[in-house]
Amino acid sequence: EIAQLAADFARMASHHADDLLSPAAIRDYFGEVYWRKGDGLDGKQIMRDFALNGTEADIAYRTIAGKFQMIESGMAPVIVARERHAQAALERLGIDGVRPGRVARALQPYLVQVPPRARNALLANGHACFAWEERFGDQFCVLKTESLYRDDTGLLFEDPEYLSLENSIT
């Protein structure tokens, strides 16, 4: 993919060597990319989730968010709610009519990204749970075992089965 984008750039640059950042150069570059990629640019059919008419917009934000990732990282978020601000944001999820997007934005500073298998293991071993799962599904995964998070090293998620066993020994 990068080689193809570089070739698109080279074709555009041959016509705009004097100013590669001019509006005409940028238009020509994206014209090359769009011509080559065609419908492949919307492979996940995201544009179908926008319903626009002259007076209203019906946009399926959650559906779009589920389909779209700027970087396909394969990571899953875990909320580390040790600070009062994060705890208060999670409590707001219980309020009728709350906008989960607003709460999610408030919780962003308290997210740790982990591989999905690690998050699943944290959940399976009781170290994490979904807040308000009946209302929001798997949107808000919260770390329950706060000792697994340290300011100097971050979230310890590599071996939650061992960590679970370690915590049960007295």
PDB file of C-alpha atoms in Angstrom:
ATOM      1  CA  GLU A   1       0.000   0.000   0.000  1.00  0.00           C
ATOM      2  CA  ILE A   2       2.775   2.458   0.889  1.00  0.00           C
ATOM      3  CA  ALA A   3       4.554   1.727  -2.398  1.00  0.00           C
ATOM      4  CA  GLN A   4       1.340   2.486  -4.294  1.00  0.00           C
ATOM      5  CA  LEU A   5       0.842   5.766  -2.422  1.00  0.00           C
ATOM      6  CA  ALA A   6       4.474   6.674  -3.141  1.00  0.00           C
ATOM      7  CA  ALA A   7       3.891   5.997  -6.847  1.00  0.00           C
ATOM      8  CA  ASP A   8       0.796   8.237  -6.735  1.00  0.00           C
ATOM      9  CA  PHE A   9       2.933  10.940  -5.155  1.00  0.00           C
ATOM     10  CA  ALA A  10       5.664  10.535  -7.785  1.00  0.00           C
ATOM     11  CA  ARG A  11       3.131  10.967 -10.598  1.00  0.00           C
ATOM     12  CA  MET A  12       1.769  14.116  -8.972  1.00  0.00           C
ATOM     13  CA  ALA A  13       5.253  15.471  -8.197  1.00  0.00           C
ATOM     14  CA  SER A  14       6.307  15.237 -11.828  1.00  0.00           C
ATOM     15  CA  HIS A  15       3.656  17.855 -12.644  1.00  0.00           C
ATOM     16  CA  HIS A  16       4.079  20.077  -9.567  1.00  0.00           C
ATOM     17  CA  ALA A  17       7.803  20.008  -8.748  1.00  0.00           C
ATOM     18  CA  ASP A  18       7.804  23.772  -8.134  1.00  0.00           C
ATOM     19  CA  ASP A  19       5.211  23.599  -5.292  1.00  0.00           C
ATOM     20  CA  LEU A  20       4.271  20.176  -3.926  1.00  0.00           C
ATOM     21  CA  LEU A  21       1.971  21.741  -1.315  1.00  0.00           C
ATOM     22  CA  SER A  22      -0.082  23.863  -3.692  1.00  0.00           C
ATOM     23  CA  PRO A  23      -3.841  23.229  -3.768  1.00  0.00           C
ATOM     24  CA  ALA A  24      -3.499  21.954  -7.341  1.00  0.00           C
ATOM     25  CA  ALA A  25      -0.774  19.474  -6.320  1.00  0.00           C
ATOM     26  CA  ILE A  26      -2.813  18.203  -3.385  1.00  0.00           C
ATOM     27  CA  ARG A  27      -5.939  17.910  -5.567  1.00  0.00           C
ATOM     28  CA  ASP A  28      -3.961  15.957  -8.183  1.00  0.00           C
ATOM     29  CA  TYR A  29      -2.447  13.625  -5.558  1.00  0.00           C
ATOM     30  CA  PHE A  30      -5.803  12.732  -4.050  1.00  0.00           C
ATOM     31  CA  GLY A  31      -7.258  12.465  -7.543  1.00  0.00           C
ATOM     32  CA  GLU A  32      -4.630   9.793  -8.274  1.00  0.00           C
ATOM     33  CA  VAL A  33      -5.371   7.934  -5.041  1.00  0.00           C
ATOM     34  CA  TYR A  34      -9.159   8.084  -5.461  1.00  0.00           C
ATOM     35  CA  TRP A  35      -8.929   7.010  -9.105  1.00  0.00           C
ATOM     36  CA  ARG A  36      -6.739   4.017  -8.212  1.00  0.00           C
ATOM     37  CA  LYS A  37      -8.596   2.931  -5.055  1.00  0.00           C
ATOM     38  CA  GLY A  38     -12.155   3.665  -6.200  1.00  0.00           C
ATOM     39  CA  ASP A  39     -14.765   2.048  -3.965  1.00  0.00           C
ATOM     40  CA  GLY A  40     -11.978   0.363  -1.994  1.00  0.00           C
ATOM     41  CA  LEU A  41     -11.602   3.552   0.035  1.00  0.00           C
ATOM     42  CA  ASP A  42     -14.898   2.740   1.756  1.00  0.00           C
ATOM     43  CA  GLY A  43     -14.346  -0.987   2.103  1.00  0.00           C
ATOM     44  CA  LYS A  44     -16.325  -1.087   5.343  1.00  0.00           C
ATOM     45  CA  GLN A  45     -19.264   0.772   3.773  1.00  0.00           C
ATOM     46  CA  ILE A  46     -19.118   3.594   6.323  1.00  0.00           C
ATOM     47  CA  MET A  47     -20.659   6.148   3.979  1.00  0.00           C
ATOM     48  CA  ARG A  48     -23.906   4.160   4.050  1.00  0.00           C
ATOM     49  CA  ASP A  49     -24.201   4.987   7.765  1.00  0.00           C
ATOM     50  CA  PHE A  50     -24.638   8.691   6.984  1.00  0.00           C
ATOM     51  CA  ALA A  51     -28.214   9.651   6.117  1.00  0.00           C
ATOM     52  CA  LEU A  52     -28.358  13.288   5.039  1.00  0.00           C
ATOM     53  CA  ASN A  53     -31.180  15.300   3.569  1.00  0.00           C
ATOM     54  CA  GLY A  54     -31.839  19.019   3.182  1.00  0.00           C
ATOM     55  CA  THR A  55     -32.835  19.605   6.813  1.00  0.00           C
ATOM     56  CA  GLU A  56     -31.634  16.670   8.913  1.00  0.00           C
ATOM     57  CA  ALA A  57     -28.713  14.374   9.449  1.00  0.00           C
ATOM     58  CA  ASP A  58     -29.114  10.841  10.764  1.00  0.00           C
ATOM     59  CA  ILE A  59     -25.634   9.603  11.566  1.00  0.00           C
ATOM     60  CA  ALA A  60     -25.027   6.197  13.160  1.00  0.00           C
ATOM     61  CA  TYR A  61     -22.039   7.299  15.237  1.00  0.00           C
ATOM     62  CA  ARG A  62     -21.614   4.089  17.228  1.00  0.00           C
ATOM     63  CA  THR A  63     -21.836   1.929  14.118  1.00  0.00           C
ATOM     64  CA  ILE A  64     -19.338   4.149  12.326  1.00  0.00           C
ATOM     65  CA  ALA A  65     -16.969   4.111  15.308  1.00  0.00           C
ATOM     66  CA  GLY A  66     -17.133   0.322  15.378  1.00  0.00           C
ATOM     67  CA  LYS A  67     -16.173   0.124  11.710  1.00  0.00           C
ATOM     68  CA  PHE A  68     -13.592   2.892  11.527  1.00  0.00           C
ATOM     69  CA  GLN A  69     -10.113   2.898  12.966  1.00  0.00           C
ATOM     70  CA  MET A  70      -7.490   5.338  11.771  1.00  0.00           C
ATOM     71  CA  ILE A  71      -4.821   2.852  12.783  1.00  0.00           C
ATOM     72  CA  GLU A  72      -5.757  -0.821  12.900  1.00  0.00           C
ATOM     73  CA  SER A  73      -4.019  -1.357  16.203  1.00  0.00           C
ATOM     74  CA  GLY A  74      -5.853  -4.394  17.465  1.00  0.00           C
ATOM     75  CA  MET A  75      -5.746  -2.983  20.990  1.00  0.00           C
ATOM     76  CA  ALA A  76      -8.591  -2.835  23.510  1.00  0.00           C
ATOM     77  CA  PRO A  77      -9.095  -0.146  26.174  1.00  0.00           C
ATOM     78  CA  VAL A  78      -9.141  -0.727  29.922  1.00  0.00           C
ATOM     79  CA  ILE A  79     -10.180   2.125  32.214  1.00  0.00           C
ATOM     80  CA  VAL A  80      -7.974   2.687  35.260  1.00  0.00           C
ATOM     81  CA  ALA A  81     -10.356   4.639  37.490  1.00  0.00           C
ATOM     82  CA  ARG A  82      -8.166   5.364  40.509  1.00  0.00           C
ATOM     83  CA  GLU A  83      -8.784   9.109  40.451  1.00  0.00           C
ATOM     84  CA  ARG A  84     -12.003  10.729  41.618  1.00  0.00           C
ATOM     85  CA  HIS A  85     -12.649  12.351  38.220  1.00  0.00           C
ATOM     86  CA  ALA A  86     -12.660   8.939  36.498  1.00  0.00           C
ATOM     87  CA  GLN A  87     -14.874   7.420  39.191  1.00  0.00           C
ATOM     88  CA  ALA A  88     -17.350  10.293  38.857  1.00  0.00           C
ATOM     89  CA  ALA A  89     -17.454   9.824  35.082  1.00  0.00           C
ATOM     90  CA  LEU A  90     -18.251   6.124  35.522  1.00  0.00           C
ATOM     91  CA  GLU A  91     -21.000   6.983  38.021  1.00  0.00           C
ATOM     92  CA  ARG A  92     -22.613   9.247  35.409  1.00  0.00           C
ATOM     93  CA  LEU A  93     -23.217   6.166  33.255  1.00  0.00           C
ATOM     94  CA  GLY A  94     -26.020   5.244  35.666  1.00  0.00           C
ATOM     95  CA  ILE A  95     -27.962   8.424  34.940  1.00  0.00           C
ATOM     96  CA  ASP A  96     -30.894   8.034  32.544  1.00  0.00           C
ATOM     97  CA  GLY A  97     -30.321   9.907  29.309  1.00  0.00           C
ATOM     98  CA  VAL A  98     -26.561  10.195  29.806  1.00  0.00           C
ATOM     99  CA  ARG A  99     -24.558  10.574  26.623  1.00  0.00           C
ATOM    100  CA  PRO A 100     -22.024   7.727  26.657  1.00  0.00           C
ATOM    101  CA  GLY A 101     -19.841   9.547  24.117  1.00  0.00           C
ATOM    102  CA  ARG A 102     -19.387  12.441  26.518  1.00  0.00           C
ATOM    103  CA  VAL A 103     -18.469  10.046  29.342  1.00  0.00           C
ATOM    104  CA  ALA A 104     -16.075   8.174  27.041  1.00  0.00           C
ATOM    105  CA  ARG A 105     -14.287  11.432  26.220  1.00  0.00           C
ATOM    106  CA  ALA A 106     -13.997  12.261  29.931  1.00  0.00           C
ATOM    107  CA  LEU A 107     -12.450   8.828  30.530  1.00  0.00           C
ATOM    108  CA  GLN A 108      -9.841   9.026  27.749  1.00  0.00           C
ATOM    109  CA  PRO A 109      -7.010  10.172  30.059  1.00  0.00           C
ATOM    110  CA  TYR A 110      -7.608   7.069  32.178  1.00  0.00           C
ATOM    111  CA  LEU A 111      -7.426   4.486  29.367  1.00  0.00           C
ATOM    112  CA  VAL A 112      -4.705   1.908  28.942  1.00  0.00           C
ATOM    113  CA  GLN A 113      -4.582   0.055  25.625  1.00  0.00           C
ATOM    114  CA  VAL A 114      -3.886  -3.678  25.870  1.00  0.00           C
ATOM    115  CA  PRO A 115      -4.111  -6.580  23.424  1.00  0.00           C
ATOM    116  CA  PRO A 116      -7.670  -7.978  23.276  1.00  0.00           C
ATOM    117  CA  ARG A 117      -6.511 -11.361  24.638  1.00  0.00           C
ATOM    118  CA  ALA A 118      -4.993  -9.623  27.650  1.00  0.00           C
ATOM    119  CA  ARG A 119      -8.218  -7.722  28.314  1.00  0.00           C
ATOM    120  CA  ASN A 120     -10.208 -10.945  27.986  1.00  0.00           C
ATOM    121  CA  ALA A 121      -7.865 -12.622  30.480  1.00  0.00           C
ATOM    122  CA  LEU A 122      -8.255  -9.709  32.917  1.00  0.00           C
ATOM    123  CA  LEU A 123     -12.031 -10.108  32.627  1.00  0.00           C
ATOM    124  CA  ALA A 124     -11.933 -13.910  32.962  1.00  0.00           C
ATOM    125  CA  ASN A 125      -9.809 -13.710  36.110  1.00  0.00           C
ATOM    126  CA  GLY A 126     -11.977 -11.082  37.779  1.00  0.00           C
ATOM    127  CA  HIS A 127      -9.429  -8.268  37.465  1.00  0.00           C
ATOM    128  CA  ALA A 128     -11.713  -6.193  35.233  1.00  0.00           C
ATOM    129  CA  CYS A 129     -15.427  -5.861  34.532  1.00  0.00           C
ATOM    130  CA  PHE A 130     -17.734  -3.931  32.232  1.00  0.00           C
ATOM    131  CA  ALA A 131     -19.363  -0.904  33.837  1.00  0.00           C
ATOM    132  CA  TRP A 132     -23.111  -0.768  33.178  1.00  0.00           C
ATOM    133  CA  GLU A 133     -22.817  -3.742  30.838  1.00  0.00           C
ATOM    134  CA  GLU A 134     -26.595  -4.112  30.547  1.00  0.00           C
ATOM    135  CA  ARG A 135     -26.806  -0.609  29.049  1.00  0.00           C
ATOM    136  CA  PHE A 136     -23.494  -0.182  27.212  1.00  0.00           C
ATOM    137  CA  GLY A 137     -22.244  -3.703  26.508  1.00  0.00           C
ATOM    138  CA  ASP A 138     -18.454  -3.955  26.366  1.00  0.00           C
ATOM    139  CA  GLN A 139     -17.876  -0.227  25.876  1.00  0.00           C
ATOM    140  CA  PHE A 140     -16.531   0.526  29.376  1.00  0.00           C
ATOM    141  CA  CYS A 141     -14.059  -2.097  30.644  1.00  0.00           C
ATOM    142  CA  VAL A 142     -12.853  -1.075  34.118  1.00  0.00           C
ATOM    143  CA  LEU A 143      -9.861  -2.443  36.019  1.00  0.00           C
ATOM    144  CA  LYS A 144     -11.040  -3.830  39.392  1.00  0.00           C
ATOM    145  CA  THR A 145      -7.708  -4.988  40.809  1.00  0.00           C
ATOM    146  CA  GLU A 146      -6.020  -1.624  41.258  1.00  0.00           C
ATOM    147  CA  SER A 147      -2.767  -3.226  42.432  1.00  0.00           C
ATOM    148  CA  LEU A 148      -2.196  -4.334  38.823  1.00  0.00           C
ATOM    149  CA  TYR A 149      -1.584  -0.703  37.837  1.00  0.00           C
ATOM    150  CA  ARG A 150       1.547   1.142  38.926  1.00  0.00           C
ATOM    151  CA  ASP A 151       2.484   4.692  38.017  1.00  0.00           C
ATOM    152  CA  ASP A 152       6.053   3.686  37.168  1.00  0.00           C
ATOM    153  CA  THR A 153       5.327   0.602  35.043  1.00  0.00           C
ATOM    154  CA  GLY A 154       1.691   0.900  33.965  1.00  0.00           C
ATOM    155  CA  LEU A 155      -0.814  -1.954  33.800  1.00  0.00           C
ATOM    156  CA  LEU A 156       0.481  -5.458  34.514  1.00  0.00           C
ATOM    157  CA  PHE A 157      -1.550  -7.607  32.149  1.00  0.00           C
ATOM    158  CA  GLU A 158       0.939 -10.153  30.840  1.00  0.00           C
ATOM    159  CA  ASP A 159      -0.100 -13.060  33.100  1.00  0.00           C
ATOM    160  CA  PRO A 160      -3.427 -12.409  34.833  1.00  0.00           C
ATOM    161  CA  GLU A 161      -3.927 -16.117  35.648  1.00  0.00           C
ATOM    162  CA  TYR A 162      -0.731 -16.078  37.703  1.00  0.00           C
ATOM    163  CA  LEU A 163      -1.635 -12.753  39.264  1.00  0.00           C
ATOM    164  CA  SER A 164      -5.031 -14.166  40.230  1.00  0.00           C
ATOM    165  CA  LEU A 165      -3.397 -17.182  41.870  1.00  0.00           C
ATOM    166  CA  GLU A 166      -0.856 -14.958  43.641  1.00  0.00           C
ATOM    167  CA  ASN A 167      -3.637 -12.867  45.198  1.00  0.00           C
ATOM    168  CA  SER A 168      -5.441 -15.956  46.513  1.00  0.00           C
ATOM    169  CA  ILE A 169      -2.469 -17.306  48.512  1.00  0.00           C
ATOM    170  CA  THR A 170      -2.526 -16.318  52.175  1.00  0.00           C
TER     171      THR A 170
END
